[in-house]
Each structure stands twice: as structure tokens, then as C-alpha cells.
Tab-separated table of C-alpha atoms and ligand atoms in Angstrom:
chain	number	residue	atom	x	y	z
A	1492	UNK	CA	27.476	2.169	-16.411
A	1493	UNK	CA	26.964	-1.312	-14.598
A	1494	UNK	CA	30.550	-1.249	-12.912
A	1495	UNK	CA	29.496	-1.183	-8.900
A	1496	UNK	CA	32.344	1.938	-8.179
A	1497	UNK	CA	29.963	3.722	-10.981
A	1498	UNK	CA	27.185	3.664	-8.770
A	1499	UNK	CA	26.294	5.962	-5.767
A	1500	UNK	CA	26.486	3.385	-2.353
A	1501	UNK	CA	23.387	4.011	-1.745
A	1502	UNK	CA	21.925	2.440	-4.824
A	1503	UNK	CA	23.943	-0.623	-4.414
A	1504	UNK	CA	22.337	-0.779	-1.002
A	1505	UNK	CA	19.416	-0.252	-2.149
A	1506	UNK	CA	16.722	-3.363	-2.160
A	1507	UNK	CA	14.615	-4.403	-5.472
A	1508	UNK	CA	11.031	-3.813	-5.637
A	1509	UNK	CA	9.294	-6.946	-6.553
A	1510	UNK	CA	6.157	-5.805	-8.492
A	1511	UNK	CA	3.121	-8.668	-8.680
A	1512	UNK	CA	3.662	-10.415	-11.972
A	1513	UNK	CA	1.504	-8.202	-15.059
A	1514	UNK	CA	-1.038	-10.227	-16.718
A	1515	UNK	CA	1.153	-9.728	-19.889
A	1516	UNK	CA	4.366	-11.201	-18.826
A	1517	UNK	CA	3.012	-14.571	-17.495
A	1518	UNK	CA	0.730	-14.924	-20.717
A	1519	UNK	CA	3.798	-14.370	-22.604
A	1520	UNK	CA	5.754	-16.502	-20.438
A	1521	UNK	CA	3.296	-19.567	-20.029
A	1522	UNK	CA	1.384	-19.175	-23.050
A	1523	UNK	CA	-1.868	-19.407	-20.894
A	1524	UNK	CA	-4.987	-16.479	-21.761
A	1525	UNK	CA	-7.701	-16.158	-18.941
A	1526	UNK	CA	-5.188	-15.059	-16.350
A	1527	UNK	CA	-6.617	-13.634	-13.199
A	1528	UNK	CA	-4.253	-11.078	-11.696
A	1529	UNK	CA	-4.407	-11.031	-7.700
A	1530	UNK	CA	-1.185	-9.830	-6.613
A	1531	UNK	CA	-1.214	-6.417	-6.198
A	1532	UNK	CA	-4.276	-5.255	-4.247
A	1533	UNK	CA	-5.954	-3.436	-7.173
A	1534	UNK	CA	-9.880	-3.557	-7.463
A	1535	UNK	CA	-11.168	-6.220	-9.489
A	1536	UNK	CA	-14.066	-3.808	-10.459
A	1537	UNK	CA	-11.782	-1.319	-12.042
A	1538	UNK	CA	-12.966	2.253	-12.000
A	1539	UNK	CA	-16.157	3.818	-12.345
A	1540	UNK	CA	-18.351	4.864	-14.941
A	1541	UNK	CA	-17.187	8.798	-14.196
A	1542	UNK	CA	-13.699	7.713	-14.363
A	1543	UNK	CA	-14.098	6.655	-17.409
A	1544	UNK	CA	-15.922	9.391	-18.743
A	1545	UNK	CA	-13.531	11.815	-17.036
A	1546	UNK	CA	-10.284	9.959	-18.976
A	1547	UNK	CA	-12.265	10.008	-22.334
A	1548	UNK	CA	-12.294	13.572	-21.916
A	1549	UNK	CA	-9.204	14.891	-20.716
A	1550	UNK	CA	-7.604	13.121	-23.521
A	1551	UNK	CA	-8.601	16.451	-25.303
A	1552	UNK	CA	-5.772	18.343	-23.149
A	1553	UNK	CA	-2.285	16.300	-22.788
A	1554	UNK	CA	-1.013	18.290	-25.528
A	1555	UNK	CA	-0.775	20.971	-22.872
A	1556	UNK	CA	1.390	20.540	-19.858
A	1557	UNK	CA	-0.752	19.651	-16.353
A	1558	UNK	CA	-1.701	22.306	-13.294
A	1559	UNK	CA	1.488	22.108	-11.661
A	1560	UNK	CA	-0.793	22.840	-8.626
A	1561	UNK	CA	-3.637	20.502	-8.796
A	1562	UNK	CA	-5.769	23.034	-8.380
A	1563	UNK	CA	-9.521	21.067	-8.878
A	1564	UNK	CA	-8.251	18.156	-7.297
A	1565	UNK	CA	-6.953	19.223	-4.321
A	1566	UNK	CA	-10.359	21.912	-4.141
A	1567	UNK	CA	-12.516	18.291	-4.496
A	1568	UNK	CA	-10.168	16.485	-2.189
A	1569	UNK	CA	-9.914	19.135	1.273
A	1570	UNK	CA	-13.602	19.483	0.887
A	1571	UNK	CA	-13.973	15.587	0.955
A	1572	UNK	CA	-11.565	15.519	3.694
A	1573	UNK	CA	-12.259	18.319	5.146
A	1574	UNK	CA	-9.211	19.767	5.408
A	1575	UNK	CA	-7.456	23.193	3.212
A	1576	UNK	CA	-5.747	22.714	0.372
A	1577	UNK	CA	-2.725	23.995	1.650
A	1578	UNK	CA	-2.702	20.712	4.010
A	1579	UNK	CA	-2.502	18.891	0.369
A	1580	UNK	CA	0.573	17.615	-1.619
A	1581	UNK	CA	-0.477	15.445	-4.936
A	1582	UNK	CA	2.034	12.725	-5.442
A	1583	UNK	CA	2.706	10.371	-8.842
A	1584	UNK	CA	1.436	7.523	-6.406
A	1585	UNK	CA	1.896	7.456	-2.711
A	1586	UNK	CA	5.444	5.795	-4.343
A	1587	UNK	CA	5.879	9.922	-4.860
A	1588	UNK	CA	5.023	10.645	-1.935
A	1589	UNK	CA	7.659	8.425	-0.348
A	1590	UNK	CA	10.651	9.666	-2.583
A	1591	UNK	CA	9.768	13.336	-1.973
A	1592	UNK	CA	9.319	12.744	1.696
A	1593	UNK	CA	12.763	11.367	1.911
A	1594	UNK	CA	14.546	14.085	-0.348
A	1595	UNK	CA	13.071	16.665	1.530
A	1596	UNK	CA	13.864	15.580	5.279
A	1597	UNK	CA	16.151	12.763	5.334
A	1598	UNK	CA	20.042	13.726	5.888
A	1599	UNK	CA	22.979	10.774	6.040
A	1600	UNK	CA	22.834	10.514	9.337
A	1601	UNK	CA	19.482	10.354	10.108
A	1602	UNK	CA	17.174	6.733	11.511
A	1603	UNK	CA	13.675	5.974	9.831
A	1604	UNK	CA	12.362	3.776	11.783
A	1605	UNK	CA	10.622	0.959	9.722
A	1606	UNK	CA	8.329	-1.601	10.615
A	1607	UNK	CA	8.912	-5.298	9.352
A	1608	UNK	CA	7.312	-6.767	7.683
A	1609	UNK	CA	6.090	-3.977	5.831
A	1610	UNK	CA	5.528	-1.943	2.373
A	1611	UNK	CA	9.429	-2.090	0.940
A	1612	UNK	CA	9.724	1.091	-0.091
A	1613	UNK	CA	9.593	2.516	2.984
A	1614	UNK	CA	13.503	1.144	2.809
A	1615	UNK	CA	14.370	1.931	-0.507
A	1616	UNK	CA	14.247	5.052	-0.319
A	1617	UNK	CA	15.582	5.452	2.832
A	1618	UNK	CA	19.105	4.206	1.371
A	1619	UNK	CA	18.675	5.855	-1.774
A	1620	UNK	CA	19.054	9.651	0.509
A	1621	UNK	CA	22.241	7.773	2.082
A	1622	UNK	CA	19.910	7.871	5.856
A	1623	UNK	CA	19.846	4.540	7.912
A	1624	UNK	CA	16.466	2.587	7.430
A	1625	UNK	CA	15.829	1.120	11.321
A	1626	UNK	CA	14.492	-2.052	10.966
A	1627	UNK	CA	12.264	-3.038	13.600
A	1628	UNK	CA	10.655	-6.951	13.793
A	1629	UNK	CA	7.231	-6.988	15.520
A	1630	UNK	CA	6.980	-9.297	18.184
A	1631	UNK	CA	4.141	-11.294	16.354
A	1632	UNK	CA	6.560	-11.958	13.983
A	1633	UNK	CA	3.488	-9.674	11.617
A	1634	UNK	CA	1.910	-6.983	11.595
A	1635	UNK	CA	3.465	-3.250	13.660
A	1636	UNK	CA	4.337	-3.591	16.745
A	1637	UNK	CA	4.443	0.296	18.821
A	1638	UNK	CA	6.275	-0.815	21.255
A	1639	UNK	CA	8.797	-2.446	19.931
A	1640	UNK	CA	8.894	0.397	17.207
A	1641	UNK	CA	9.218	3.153	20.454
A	1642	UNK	CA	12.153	1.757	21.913
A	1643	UNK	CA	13.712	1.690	18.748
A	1644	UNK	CA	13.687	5.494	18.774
A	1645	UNK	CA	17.108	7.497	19.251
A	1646	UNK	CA	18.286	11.486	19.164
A	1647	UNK	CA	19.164	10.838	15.307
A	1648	UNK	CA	15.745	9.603	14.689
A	1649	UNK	CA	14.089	11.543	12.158
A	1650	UNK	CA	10.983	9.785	10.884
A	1651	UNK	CA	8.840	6.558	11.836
A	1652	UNK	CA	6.879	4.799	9.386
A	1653	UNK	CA	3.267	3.033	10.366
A	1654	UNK	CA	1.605	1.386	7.741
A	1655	UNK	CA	-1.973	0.397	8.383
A	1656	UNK	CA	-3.597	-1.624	7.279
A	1657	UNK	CA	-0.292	-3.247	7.391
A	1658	UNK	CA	0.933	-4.346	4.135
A	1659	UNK	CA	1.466	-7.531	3.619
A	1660	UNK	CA	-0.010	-8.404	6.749
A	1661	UNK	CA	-3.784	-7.087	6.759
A	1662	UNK	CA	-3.168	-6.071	10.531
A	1663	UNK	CA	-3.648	-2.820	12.484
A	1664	UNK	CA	-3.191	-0.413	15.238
A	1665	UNK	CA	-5.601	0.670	16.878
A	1666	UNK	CA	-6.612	4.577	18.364
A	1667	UNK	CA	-5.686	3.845	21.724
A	1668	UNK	CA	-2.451	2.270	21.005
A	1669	UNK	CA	-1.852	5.256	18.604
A	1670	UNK	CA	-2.346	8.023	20.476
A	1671	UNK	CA	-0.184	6.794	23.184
A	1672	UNK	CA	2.474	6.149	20.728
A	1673	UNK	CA	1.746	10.122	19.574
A	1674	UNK	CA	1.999	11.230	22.985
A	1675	UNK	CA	5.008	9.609	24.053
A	1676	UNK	CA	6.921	10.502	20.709
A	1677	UNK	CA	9.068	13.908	20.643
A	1678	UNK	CA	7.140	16.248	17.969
A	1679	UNK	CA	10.156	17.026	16.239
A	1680	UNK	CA	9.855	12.864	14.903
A	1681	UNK	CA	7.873	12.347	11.453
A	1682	UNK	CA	5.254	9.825	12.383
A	1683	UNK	CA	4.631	9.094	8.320
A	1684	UNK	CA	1.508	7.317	8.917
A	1685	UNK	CA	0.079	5.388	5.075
A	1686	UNK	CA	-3.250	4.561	5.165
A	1687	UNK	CA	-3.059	3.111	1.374
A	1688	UNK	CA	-5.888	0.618	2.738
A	1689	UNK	CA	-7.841	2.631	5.187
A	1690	UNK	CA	-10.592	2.578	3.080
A	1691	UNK	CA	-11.245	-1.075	3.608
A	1692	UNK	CA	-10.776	-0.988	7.408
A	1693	UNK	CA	-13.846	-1.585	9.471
A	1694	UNK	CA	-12.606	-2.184	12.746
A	1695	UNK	CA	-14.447	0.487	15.008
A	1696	UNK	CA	-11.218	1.189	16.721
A	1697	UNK	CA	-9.323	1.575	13.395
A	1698	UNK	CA	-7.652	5.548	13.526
A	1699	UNK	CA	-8.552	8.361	11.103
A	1700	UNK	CA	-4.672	9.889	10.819
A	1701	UNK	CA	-6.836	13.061	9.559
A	1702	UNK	CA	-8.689	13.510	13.051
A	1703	UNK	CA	-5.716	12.847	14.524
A	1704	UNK	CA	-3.986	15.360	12.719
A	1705	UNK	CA	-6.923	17.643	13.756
A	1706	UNK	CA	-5.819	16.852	17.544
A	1707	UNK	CA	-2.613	18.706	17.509
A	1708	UNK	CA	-0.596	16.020	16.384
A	1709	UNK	CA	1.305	18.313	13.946
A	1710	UNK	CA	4.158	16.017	13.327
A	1711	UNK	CA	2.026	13.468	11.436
A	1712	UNK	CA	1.799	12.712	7.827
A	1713	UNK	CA	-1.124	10.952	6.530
A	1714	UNK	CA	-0.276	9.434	2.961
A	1715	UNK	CA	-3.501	7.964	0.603
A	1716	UNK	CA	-3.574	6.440	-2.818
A	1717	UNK	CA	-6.351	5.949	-5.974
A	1718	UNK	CA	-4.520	2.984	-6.776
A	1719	UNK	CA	-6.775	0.685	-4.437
A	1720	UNK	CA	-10.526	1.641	-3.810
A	1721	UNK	CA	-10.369	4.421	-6.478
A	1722	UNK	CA	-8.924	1.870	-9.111
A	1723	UNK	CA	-6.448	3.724	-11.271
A	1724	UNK	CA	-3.309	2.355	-10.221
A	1725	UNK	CA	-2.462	2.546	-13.894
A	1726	UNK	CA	-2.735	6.174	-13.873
A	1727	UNK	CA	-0.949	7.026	-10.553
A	1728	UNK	CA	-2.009	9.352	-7.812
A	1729	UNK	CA	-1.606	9.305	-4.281
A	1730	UNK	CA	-1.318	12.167	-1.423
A	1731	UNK	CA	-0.613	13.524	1.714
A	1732	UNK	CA	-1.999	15.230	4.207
A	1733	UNK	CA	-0.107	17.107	6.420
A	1734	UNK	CA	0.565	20.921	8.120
A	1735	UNK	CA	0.600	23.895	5.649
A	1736	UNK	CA	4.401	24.346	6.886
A	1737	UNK	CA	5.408	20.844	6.436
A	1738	UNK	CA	3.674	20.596	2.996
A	1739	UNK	CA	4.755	23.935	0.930
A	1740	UNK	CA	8.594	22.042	1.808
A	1741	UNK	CA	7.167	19.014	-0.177
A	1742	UNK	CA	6.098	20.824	-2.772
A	1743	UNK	CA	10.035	23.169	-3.326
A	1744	UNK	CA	10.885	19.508	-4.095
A	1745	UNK	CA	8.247	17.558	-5.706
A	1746	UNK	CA	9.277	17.664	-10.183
A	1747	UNK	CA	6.866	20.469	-11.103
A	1748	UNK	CA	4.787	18.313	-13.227
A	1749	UNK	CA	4.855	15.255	-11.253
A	1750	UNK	CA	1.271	14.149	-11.713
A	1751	UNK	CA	-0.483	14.257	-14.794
A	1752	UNK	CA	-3.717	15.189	-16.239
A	1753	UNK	CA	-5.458	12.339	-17.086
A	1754	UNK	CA	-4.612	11.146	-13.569
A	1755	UNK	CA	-5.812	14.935	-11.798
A	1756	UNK	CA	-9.227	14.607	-14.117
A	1757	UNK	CA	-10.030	10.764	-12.800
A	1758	UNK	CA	-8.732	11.583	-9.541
A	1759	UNK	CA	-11.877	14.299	-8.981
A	1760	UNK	CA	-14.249	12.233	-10.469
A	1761	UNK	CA	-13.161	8.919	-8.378
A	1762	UNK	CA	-14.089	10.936	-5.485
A	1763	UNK	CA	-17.436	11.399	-6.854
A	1764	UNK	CA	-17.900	7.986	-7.577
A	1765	UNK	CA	-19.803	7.187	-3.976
A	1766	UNK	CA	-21.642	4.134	-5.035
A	1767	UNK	CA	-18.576	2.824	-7.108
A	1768	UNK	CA	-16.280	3.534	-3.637
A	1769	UNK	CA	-19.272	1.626	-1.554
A	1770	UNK	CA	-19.589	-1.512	-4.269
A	1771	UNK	CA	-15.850	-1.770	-3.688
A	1772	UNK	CA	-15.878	-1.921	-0.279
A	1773	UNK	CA	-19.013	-4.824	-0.189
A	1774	UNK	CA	-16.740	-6.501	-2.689
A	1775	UNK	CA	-13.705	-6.795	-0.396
A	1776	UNK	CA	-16.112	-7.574	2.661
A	1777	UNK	CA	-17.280	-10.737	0.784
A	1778	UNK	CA	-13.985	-11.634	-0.730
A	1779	UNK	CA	-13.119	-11.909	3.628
A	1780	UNK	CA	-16.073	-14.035	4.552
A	1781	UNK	CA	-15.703	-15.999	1.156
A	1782	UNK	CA	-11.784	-16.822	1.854
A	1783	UNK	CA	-12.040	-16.826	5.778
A	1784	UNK	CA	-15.300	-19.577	5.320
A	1785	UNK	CA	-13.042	-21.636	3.314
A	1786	UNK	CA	-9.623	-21.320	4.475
A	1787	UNK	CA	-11.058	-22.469	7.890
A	1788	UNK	CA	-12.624	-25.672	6.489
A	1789	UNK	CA	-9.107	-26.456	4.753
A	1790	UNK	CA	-7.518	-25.928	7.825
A	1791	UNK	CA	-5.027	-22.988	6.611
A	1792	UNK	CA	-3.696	-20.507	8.636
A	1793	UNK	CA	-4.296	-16.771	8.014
A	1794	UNK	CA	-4.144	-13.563	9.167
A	1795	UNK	CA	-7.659	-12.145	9.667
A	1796	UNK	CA	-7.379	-8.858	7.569
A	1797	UNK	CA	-8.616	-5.722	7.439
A	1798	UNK	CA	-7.611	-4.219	4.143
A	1799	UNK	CA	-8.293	-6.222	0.787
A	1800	UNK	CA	-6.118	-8.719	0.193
A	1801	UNK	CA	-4.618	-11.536	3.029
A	1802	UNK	CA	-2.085	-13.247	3.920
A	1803	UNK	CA	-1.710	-17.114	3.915
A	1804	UNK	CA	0.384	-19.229	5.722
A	1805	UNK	CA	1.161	-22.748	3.954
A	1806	UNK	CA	3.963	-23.332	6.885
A	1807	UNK	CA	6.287	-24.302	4.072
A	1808	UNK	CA	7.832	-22.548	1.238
A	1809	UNK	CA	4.933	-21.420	-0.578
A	1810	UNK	CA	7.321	-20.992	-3.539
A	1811	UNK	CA	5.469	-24.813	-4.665
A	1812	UNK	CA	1.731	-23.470	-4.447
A	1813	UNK	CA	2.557	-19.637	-5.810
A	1814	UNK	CA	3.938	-21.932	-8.997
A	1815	UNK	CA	0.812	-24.214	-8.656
A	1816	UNK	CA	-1.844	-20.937	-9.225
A	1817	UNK	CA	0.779	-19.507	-11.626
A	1818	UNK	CA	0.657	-22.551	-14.111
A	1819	UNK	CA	-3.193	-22.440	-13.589
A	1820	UNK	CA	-3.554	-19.159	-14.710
A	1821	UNK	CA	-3.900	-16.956	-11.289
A	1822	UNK	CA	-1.276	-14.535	-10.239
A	1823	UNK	CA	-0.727	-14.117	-6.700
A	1824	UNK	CA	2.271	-12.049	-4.763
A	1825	UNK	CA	4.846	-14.764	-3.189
A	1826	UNK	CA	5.954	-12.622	0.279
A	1827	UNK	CA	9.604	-14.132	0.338
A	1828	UNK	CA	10.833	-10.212	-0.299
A	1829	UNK	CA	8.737	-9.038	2.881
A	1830	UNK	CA	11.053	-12.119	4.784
A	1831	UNK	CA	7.995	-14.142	4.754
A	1832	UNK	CA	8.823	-17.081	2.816
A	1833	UNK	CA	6.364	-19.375	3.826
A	1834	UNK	CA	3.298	-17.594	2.344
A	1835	UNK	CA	0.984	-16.058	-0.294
A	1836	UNK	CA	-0.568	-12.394	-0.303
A	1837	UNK	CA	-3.534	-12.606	-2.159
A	1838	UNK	CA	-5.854	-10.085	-3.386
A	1839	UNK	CA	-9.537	-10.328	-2.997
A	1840	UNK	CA	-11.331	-9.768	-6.871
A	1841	UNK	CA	-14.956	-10.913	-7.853
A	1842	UNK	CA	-16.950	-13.608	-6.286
A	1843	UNK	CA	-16.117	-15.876	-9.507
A	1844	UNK	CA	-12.663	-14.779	-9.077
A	1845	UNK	CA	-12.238	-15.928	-5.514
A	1846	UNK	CA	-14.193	-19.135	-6.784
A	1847	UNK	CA	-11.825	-20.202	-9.199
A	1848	UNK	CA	-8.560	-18.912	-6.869
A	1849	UNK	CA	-10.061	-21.429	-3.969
A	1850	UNK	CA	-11.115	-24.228	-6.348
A	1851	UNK	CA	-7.429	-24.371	-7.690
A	1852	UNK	CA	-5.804	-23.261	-3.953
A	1853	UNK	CA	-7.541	-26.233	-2.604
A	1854	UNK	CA	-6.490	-28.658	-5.414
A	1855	UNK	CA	-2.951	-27.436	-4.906
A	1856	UNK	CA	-3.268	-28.072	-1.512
A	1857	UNK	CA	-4.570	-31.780	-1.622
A	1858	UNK	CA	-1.023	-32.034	-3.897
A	1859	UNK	CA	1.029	-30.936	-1.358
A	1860	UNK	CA	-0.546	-32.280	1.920
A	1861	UNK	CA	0.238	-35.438	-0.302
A	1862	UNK	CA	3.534	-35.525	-0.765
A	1863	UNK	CA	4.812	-32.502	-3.368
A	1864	UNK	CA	3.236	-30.533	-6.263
B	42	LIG	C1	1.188	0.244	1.825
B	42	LIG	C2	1.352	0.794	0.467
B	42	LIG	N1	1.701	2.066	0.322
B	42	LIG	C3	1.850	2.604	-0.889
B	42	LIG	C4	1.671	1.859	-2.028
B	42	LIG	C5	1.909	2.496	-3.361
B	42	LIG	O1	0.774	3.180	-3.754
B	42	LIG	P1	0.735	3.961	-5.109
B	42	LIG	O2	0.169	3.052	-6.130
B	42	LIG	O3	-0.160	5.133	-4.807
B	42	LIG	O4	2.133	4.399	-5.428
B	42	LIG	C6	1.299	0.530	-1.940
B	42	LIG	C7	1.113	-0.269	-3.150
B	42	LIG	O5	0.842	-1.413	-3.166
B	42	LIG	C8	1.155	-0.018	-0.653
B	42	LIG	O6	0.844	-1.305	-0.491
């Protein structure tokens, strides 16, 4: 079944997610223990005391299939957002999300326009439905670029992807330069807007996609995850928000069962979790002032950041320094797949965390400023 005529074009098109490294795998690999994990933007806290308790408990039920419907969790979730459920689809991830987005609308010969560099599977699944990802470079070389992504726009057009906070980047778009976007966009486009990151965003200009929705701006889709401030990527659960019409399409093709209910149980009760959801946030506000106080001493460029991890530019291959943490125990995500081969992602964890990642970044960096690692 490995013979390339097997396989759909599509899939051979199709590019290869590159997942940070799991604790497990480098242990195995290296024979280290101690490994710090900071490559995939999870929450060094992990999830809250309810969370817990809410897990422990719905053990009890996965003999029994989940609520195909989500009922509690999308109840707990409009009244947070303040929005009906009927403006909710629950996804397996925001991964979900994607996939179901692009079975549902995309046809062959349909453009997504994509922003680059940005969250790969955006792409992936573009090719998978046989449609044409658009690939549009930002001017800044980082983070999206409205402009550039506007003019990029065509009759077969049928989506546009905005990710922001920008993955791997850290960067936004602001309200203003939203709305304008919105206004000048024809309303039968998809503006699939995925605020994975919002959470961390404190920019006062930084866009709610849900008031914008509220607006009138009925072609936009406004996809969210637990997998970052909620902290059960493990258990994956994402959403979107979007108009009743638009949404009861999702859910003809979402797999009936696609979320289950150990993941619907934590989900409500890492929405109650306020103070947990407000300790996160203070975390990843230090982690910034931490890394930005010290990358500025060492004289390394980065991108200041609004979500909670950031991107580092050693100006060279950072394949040498990425190997440098690696051997040293702490995992971070080389960004040659996002066409960014001269830097790290890193995620922000604990205070002793970011200690020990900018004790050893530093002493990599004295290596390599000196001739080679
Ligand atoms: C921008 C962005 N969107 C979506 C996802 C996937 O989220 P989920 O874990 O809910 O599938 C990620 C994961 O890193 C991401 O960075």
C-alpha cells in the first residue's frame, strides 16, 4: 500500500506535520531523564484542580458511547461566550475543526488562501480535499500580512485563513486592519479566523472574532482550542464559532462521535477554572519579560510576541543550537518546516523552566558566537 499510483494525489501532495519532539522519544533516544518539553505551546501548569476532578470522574462512563451533541459543553461554552449553542460545533482539536471545515466547503477547484508562515495544517488539508492551498508570503517576511493576503484573492477563492496570534510568529492583526479586510472581502469568502492563542493576547487593539461575528460579519469562522490555556491537549477539544446555517453543515459531516467524554467533562470544568485560566495567563506574561530581559542583554533577535511561546532568530541555521538544548535535556520546536530555518519557537513554561532554558541557550550561544557547537 506504499506504491505512490496507490495513493490518492492529493496525499502525495500533501506536507508532513512535524509534531514537537514527546518527552518520551528523546528520553528514549538520548537516554537523558529531567527533560523539559517546550515545543509545542502547551501550559507548563497543566490543568486545574477541577479538571482533574472532572477526568477522575467521567472515567465512570466511557463504557457508554459520548453525547454526539455536546450538549453540557456547548450549554457552558455559549453562555461563556455569549453566544447560542447552535453557533457551536465541538471539534477533536481545532485539528477537527480544520479537516471538517475543508470536507464540508472545499471543492477541486477552489483557492484557500494561506498565510506564510503559518500553522501547517491550514495546507494539509487543503490538498488532502484536492482544492489549491494559496500561499501568500507576508511582506515582513513573518507574521500575516492583509494586504498582501487581499490581493491574493480571485473568483475561485473560497476561504482565507488568519491565524492570530500568528503561529510560529507571536504576531497579530489588529481591529482596524481587520475590519477593513472584512469590509473589503466579498461575503460569500470564508474568513476562517483561529484564535488558538487569543487567550494570551493583550494588545488593546487585539480583535475578538466573536464581536466581530456579532457585527454582521456572517462569513467568519472563529476556531478555539483547550489545548493551550485550558491545558488538555492530551485529551483534544477545540471549536468553532460560527452562524447557525454555516454550523448545522459542519456538523452533517463531523464523525458522530468525534469528541469524547473525558474530553466534553474537562472541557466544562476548564471553563470554570477562572483562577487556573488567570495563573496561566501571569505565567506566560512573565515567561515574555523573563525571555525579552534576557534575550536583549545577549543581543538575540526576536519577535516580540503576543501569544505564549516566541520566536528566535540565531541568523544561522539554528539546526546547531535546537541540537545544543536537545542534548541538554530541553525540547524546543526547530521552525525549518514553517520555511524558517534560521530559528527556534520556544514555549514559555515555569519561571525555573525558563531559568534553566536561558542558562543553557546562553551557554550554547557563547559556543557558537565562538566558532561552532
Ligand atoms: C494555530 C494553531 N491552531 C490549531 C492548533 C491545533 O490545536 P488543537 O490542539 O486544538 O488541535 C495549533 C496547535 O499547536 C495551533 O498552533
Amino acid at each position: 500500500m506504499t506504491s505512490k499510483s496507490m495513493t490518492r494525489p492529493s496525499v502525495d501532495k500533501m506536507p508532513t506535520y512535524v509534531p514537537g519532539k514527546p518527552i518520551e522519544e528523546v528520553e528514549r533516544e538520548l537516554g537523558l531523564s529531567g527533560i523539559i518539553k517546550m515545543a509545542s505551546n502547551e501550559n507548563p501548569l497543566g490543568p486545574s484542580k477541577e479538571v482533574r476532578q472532572a477526568v477522575a470522574q467521567a472515567i465512570d462512563r466511557i463504557a457508554l458511547y459520548p453525547d454526539a451533541n455536546a450538549y453540557y459543553l456547548k450549554d457552558t461554552l455559549a453562555a461563556e461566550l455569549g453566544v447560542e449553542p447552535a453557533n457551536l460545533l465541538i471539534g477533536n482539536g481545532v485539528d477537527d475543526v480544520i479537516r471538517i471545515l475543508a470536507e464540508t466547503f472545499y471543492q477541486p477547484d477552489d483557492e484557500i488562501v494561506i498565510p506564510q508562515p503559518t500553522f501547517t495544517m491550514y495546507e494539509a488539508y487543503t490538498l488532502l480535499g484536492g482544492s489549491h492551498p494559496v500561499l501568500v508570503k507576508s511582506k515582513s517576511g513573518w507574521g500575516n500580512d492583509l494586504e498582501s493576503l487581499k490581493m491574493a484573492v480571485t473568483d475561485r477563492t473560497k476561504a482565507v485563513f488568519i491565524c492570530n496570534p500568528n503561529n510560529p510568529t507571536g504576531t497579530i492583526v489588529r481591529e482596524p486592519e481587520l475590519k477593513v479586510f472584512l469590509d473589503e472581502l466579498p461575503r460569500d469568502i470564508l474568513v476562517i479566523l483561529d484564535e488558538a492563542y487569543s487567550d494570551f493576547a493583550d494588545d488593546p487593539n487585539f480583535p475578538n472574532g466573536l464581536r466581530l461575528q456579532a457585527q454582521g460579519y456572517t462569513n467568519l469562522i472563529v476556531m478555539r482550542t483547550f489545548s493551550k490555556i485550558h491545558a488538555i491537549a492530551g485529551l483534544r477539544l477545540g471549536y468553532a464559532v460560527a452562524n447557525p446555517q454555516i454550523i448545522a453543515l459542519l456538523h452533517k459531516v463531523k464523525d458522530p462521535f468525534n469528541v469524547n467524554s473525558v474530553a466534553l467533562a474537562a472541557g466544562v470544568a476548564a471553563l470554570n477554572s477562572k483562577k487556573h485560566i488567570d495563573l496561566s495567563k501571569e505565567l506566560v506574561q512573565a515567561g515574555r519579560r523573563q525571555f525579552y530581559g534576557e534575550l536583549d542583554e545577549l543581543q538575540v533577535d526576536y519577535l516580540p510576541t503576543q501569544a505564549n511561546f516566541i520566536l528566535i532568530d540565531l541568523k544561522q541555521d539554528s539546526k546547531d543550537i535546537y541540537n545544543y538544548l536537545l542534548q541538554n535535556g530541553i525540547i524546543v520546536r526547530p521552525t525549518h518546516s514553517f520555511g524558517l530555518p534560521t530559528c527556534i519557537r520556544v514555549t514559555f513554561g515555569t519561571a525555573e523552566q525558563n531559568d534553566r532554558f536561558l542558562r543553557v541557550f546562553r551557554d550554547g550561544l557563547k559556543k557558537l558566537r565562538n566558532g561552532g557547537i
